[in-house]
Short mmCIF file of C-alpha atoms in Angstrom, two decimals:
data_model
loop_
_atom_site.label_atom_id
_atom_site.label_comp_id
_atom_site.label_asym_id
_atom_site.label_seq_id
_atom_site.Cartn_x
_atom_site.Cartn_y
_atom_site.Cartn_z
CA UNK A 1320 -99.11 53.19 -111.86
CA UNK A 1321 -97.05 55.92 -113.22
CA UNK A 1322 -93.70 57.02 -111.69
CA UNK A 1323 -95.18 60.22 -110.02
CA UNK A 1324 -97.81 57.75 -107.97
CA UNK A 1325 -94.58 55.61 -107.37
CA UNK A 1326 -92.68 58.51 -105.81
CA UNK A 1327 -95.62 59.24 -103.81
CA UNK A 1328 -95.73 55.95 -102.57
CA UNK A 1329 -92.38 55.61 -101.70
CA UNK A 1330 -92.08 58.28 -99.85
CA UNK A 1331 -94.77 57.64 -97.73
CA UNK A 1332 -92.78 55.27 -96.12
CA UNK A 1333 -89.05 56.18 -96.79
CA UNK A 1334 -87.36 59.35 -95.36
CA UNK A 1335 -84.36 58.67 -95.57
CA UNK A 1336 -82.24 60.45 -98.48
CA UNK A 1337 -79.97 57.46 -98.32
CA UNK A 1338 -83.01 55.08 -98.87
CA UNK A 1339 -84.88 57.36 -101.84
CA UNK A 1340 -80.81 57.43 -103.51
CA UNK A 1341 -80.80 53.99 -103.59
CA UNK A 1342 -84.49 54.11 -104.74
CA UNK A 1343 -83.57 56.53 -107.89
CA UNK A 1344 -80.78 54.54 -108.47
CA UNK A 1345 -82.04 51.19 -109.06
CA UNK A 1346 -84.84 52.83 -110.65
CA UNK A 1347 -82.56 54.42 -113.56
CA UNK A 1348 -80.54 51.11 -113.41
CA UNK A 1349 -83.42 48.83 -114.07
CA UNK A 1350 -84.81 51.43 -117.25
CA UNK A 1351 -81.10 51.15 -118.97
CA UNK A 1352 -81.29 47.59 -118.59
CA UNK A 1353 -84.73 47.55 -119.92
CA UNK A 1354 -83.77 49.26 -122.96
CA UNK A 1355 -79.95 47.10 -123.31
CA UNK A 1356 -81.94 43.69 -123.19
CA UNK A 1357 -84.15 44.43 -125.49
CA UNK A 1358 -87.59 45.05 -123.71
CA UNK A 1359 -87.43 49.04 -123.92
CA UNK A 1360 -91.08 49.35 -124.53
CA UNK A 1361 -90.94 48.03 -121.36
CA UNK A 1362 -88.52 50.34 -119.73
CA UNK A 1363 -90.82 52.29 -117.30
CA UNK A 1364 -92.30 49.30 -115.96
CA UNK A 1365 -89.13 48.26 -114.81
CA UNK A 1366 -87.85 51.43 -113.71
CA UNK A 1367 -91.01 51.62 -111.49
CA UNK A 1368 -90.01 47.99 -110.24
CA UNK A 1369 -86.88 49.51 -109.56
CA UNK A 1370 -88.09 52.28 -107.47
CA UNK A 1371 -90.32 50.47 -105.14
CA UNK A 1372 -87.98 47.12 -104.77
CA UNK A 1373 -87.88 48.62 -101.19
CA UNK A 1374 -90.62 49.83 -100.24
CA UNK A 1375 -90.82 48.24 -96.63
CA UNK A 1376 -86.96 48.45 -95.95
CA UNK A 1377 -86.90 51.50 -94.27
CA UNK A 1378 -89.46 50.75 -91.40
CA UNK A 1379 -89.92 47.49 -91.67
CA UNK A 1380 -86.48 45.72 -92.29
CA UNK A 1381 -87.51 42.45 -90.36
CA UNK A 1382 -90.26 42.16 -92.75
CA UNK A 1383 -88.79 43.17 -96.09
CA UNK A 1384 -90.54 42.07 -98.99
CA UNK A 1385 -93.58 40.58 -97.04
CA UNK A 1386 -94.81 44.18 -95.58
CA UNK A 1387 -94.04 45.66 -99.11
CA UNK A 1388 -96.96 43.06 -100.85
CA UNK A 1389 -99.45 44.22 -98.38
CA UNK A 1390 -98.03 47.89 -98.99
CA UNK A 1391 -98.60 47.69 -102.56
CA UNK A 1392 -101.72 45.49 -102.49
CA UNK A 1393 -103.41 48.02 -100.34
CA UNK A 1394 -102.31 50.95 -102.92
CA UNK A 1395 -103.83 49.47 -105.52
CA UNK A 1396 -100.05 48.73 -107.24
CA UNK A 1397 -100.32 46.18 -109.69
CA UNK A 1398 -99.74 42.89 -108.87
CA UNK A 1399 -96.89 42.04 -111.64
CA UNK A 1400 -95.22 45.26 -109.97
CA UNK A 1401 -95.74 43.47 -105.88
CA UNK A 1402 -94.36 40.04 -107.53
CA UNK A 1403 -91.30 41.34 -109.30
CA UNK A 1404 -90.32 43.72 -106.27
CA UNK A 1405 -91.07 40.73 -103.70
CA UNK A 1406 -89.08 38.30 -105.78
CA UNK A 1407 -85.40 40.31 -104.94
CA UNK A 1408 -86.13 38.76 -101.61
CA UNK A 1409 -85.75 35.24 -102.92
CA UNK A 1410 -84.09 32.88 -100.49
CA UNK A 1411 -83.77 35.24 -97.74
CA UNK A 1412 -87.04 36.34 -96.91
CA UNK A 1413 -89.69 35.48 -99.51
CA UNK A 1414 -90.19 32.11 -101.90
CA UNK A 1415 -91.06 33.77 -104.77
CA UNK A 1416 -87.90 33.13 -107.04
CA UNK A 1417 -86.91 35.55 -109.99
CA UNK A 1418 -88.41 33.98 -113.26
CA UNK A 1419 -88.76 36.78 -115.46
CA UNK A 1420 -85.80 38.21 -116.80
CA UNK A 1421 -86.19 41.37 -115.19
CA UNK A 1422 -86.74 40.12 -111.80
CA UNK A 1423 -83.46 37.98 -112.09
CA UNK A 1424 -81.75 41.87 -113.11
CA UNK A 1425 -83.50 43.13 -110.03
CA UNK A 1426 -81.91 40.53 -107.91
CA UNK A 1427 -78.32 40.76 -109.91
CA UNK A 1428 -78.11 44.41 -109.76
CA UNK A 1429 -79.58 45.50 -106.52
CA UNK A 1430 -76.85 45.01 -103.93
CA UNK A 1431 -74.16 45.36 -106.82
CA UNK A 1432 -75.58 49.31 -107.37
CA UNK A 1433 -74.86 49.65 -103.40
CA UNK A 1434 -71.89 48.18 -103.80
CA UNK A 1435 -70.60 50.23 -107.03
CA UNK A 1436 -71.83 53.54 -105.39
CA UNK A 1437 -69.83 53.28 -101.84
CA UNK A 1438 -66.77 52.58 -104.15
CA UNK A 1439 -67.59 55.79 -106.37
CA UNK A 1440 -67.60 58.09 -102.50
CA UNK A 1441 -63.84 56.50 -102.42
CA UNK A 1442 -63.21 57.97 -105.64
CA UNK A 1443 -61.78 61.55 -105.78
CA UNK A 1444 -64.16 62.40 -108.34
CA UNK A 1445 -66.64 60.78 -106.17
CA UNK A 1446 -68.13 59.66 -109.34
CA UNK A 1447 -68.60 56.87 -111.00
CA UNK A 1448 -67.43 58.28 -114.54
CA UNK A 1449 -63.79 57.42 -114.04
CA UNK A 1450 -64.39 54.26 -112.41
CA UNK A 1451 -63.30 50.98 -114.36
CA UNK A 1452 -64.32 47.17 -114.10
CA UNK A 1453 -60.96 46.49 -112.68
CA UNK A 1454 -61.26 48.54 -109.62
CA UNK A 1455 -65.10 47.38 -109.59
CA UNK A 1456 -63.64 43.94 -109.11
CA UNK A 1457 -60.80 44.40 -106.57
CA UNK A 1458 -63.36 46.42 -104.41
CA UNK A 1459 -66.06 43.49 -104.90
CA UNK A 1460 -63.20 40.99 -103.89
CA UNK A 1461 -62.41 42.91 -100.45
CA UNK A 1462 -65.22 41.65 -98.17
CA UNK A 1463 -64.15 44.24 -96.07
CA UNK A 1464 -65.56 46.51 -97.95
CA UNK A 1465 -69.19 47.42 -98.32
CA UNK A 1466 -69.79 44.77 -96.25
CA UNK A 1467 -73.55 44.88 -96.33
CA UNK A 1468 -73.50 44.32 -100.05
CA UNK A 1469 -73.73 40.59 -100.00
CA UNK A 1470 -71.57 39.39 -103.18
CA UNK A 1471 -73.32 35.67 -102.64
CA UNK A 1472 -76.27 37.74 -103.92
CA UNK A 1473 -74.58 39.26 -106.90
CA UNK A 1474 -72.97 36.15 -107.62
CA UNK A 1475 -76.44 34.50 -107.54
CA UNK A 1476 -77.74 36.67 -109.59
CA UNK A 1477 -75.26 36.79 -112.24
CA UNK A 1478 -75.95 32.95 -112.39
CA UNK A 1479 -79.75 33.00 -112.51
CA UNK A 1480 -79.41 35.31 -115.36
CA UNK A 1481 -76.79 32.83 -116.96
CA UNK A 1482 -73.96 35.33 -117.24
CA UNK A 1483 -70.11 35.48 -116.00
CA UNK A 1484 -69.99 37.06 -113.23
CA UNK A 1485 -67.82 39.81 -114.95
CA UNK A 1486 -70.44 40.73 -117.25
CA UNK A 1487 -72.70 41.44 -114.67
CA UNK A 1488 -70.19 43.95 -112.98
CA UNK A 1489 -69.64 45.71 -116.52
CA UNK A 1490 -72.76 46.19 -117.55
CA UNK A 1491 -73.88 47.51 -114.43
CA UNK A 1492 -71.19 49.95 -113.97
CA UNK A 1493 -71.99 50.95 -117.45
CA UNK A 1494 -75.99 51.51 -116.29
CA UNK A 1495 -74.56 53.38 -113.51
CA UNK A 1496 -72.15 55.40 -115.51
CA UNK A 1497 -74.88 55.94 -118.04
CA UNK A 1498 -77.62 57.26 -115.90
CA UNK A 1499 -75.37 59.05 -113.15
CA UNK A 1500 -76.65 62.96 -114.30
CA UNK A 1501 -80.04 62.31 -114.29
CA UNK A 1502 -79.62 59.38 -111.07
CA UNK A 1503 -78.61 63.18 -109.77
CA UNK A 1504 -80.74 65.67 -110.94
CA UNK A 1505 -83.77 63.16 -109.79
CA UNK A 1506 -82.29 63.79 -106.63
CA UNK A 1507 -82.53 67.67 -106.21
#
């Protein structure tokens, strides 16, 4: 599958503009960690993983990351593509635990890139340029905040990876920062 069909299939099921941001943004996220970790022959495959990781959310949020392995299944999406995307769901709504390394990123950085962008709309520049790991960390300490981004997740993940939690906020922040213009121009 290449990332036009992906788009395509998304789409299909999410509206949203909210939904396909998110989308685009793990998406880019996943390809610059691709390429940091060392597996950037890899790097569309896991941008791809990136971009359907929710799939199902948007209409089916009770069944999120069950409905999305039929989705894909019955789109002819390969089935290392339905596994990685299903395993984000680990302990909440699926079994299938993040081995591979890039399924333990999708886990780590998913709610962390929802987190990171509702504290770059606080920002003047609205941007995520300007933004530094300190702030980062005294908005991911106020549970108040971006509530919905569970930071038991993000911790999680940061663990399963077998990094400090820290490093986990950097080098995301850095993806974001990174791949901000074309997260952007993806979306126009």
């Amino acid at each position: 599958m290449d990332r036009a069909q992906a788009w395509e299939l998304l789409t299909q099921y999410n509206k949203e503009p909210f939904h396909q941001r998110h989308a685009i943004t793990v998406e880019h996220v996943m390809g610059w960690y691709a390429k940091a970790l060392g597996y950037g022959e890899q790097a569309e495959f896991w941008s791809i993983v990136g971009l359907l990781h929710d799939l199902d959310f948007e209409m089916w949020p009770e069944d999120h990351c069950i409905k999305s392995q039929e989705l894909m299944r019955q789109a002819g999406v390969e089935e290392a593509v339905v596994r990685a995307t299903a395993s984000h769901g680990w302990g909440l709504r699926v079994d299938i635990k993040p081995e591979h390394e890039m399924e333990k990123v999708l886990y780590a950085c998913d709610e962390l890139t929802g987190l990171i962008g509702a504290a770059a709309l606080m920002r003047p520049s609205k941007s995520v340029a300007d933004m530094e790991l300190k702030s980062l960390k005294k908005k991911f300490k106020d549970k108040k905040f971006a509530a919905g981004c569970s930071r038991d997740i993000i911790a999680n993940g940061a663990q399963l990876l077998g990094w400090e939690l820290d490093k986990l906020l950097e080098m995301t922040l850095q993806a974001m920062q990174a791949e901000e213009a074309a997260i952007e121009s993806a979306l126009l």
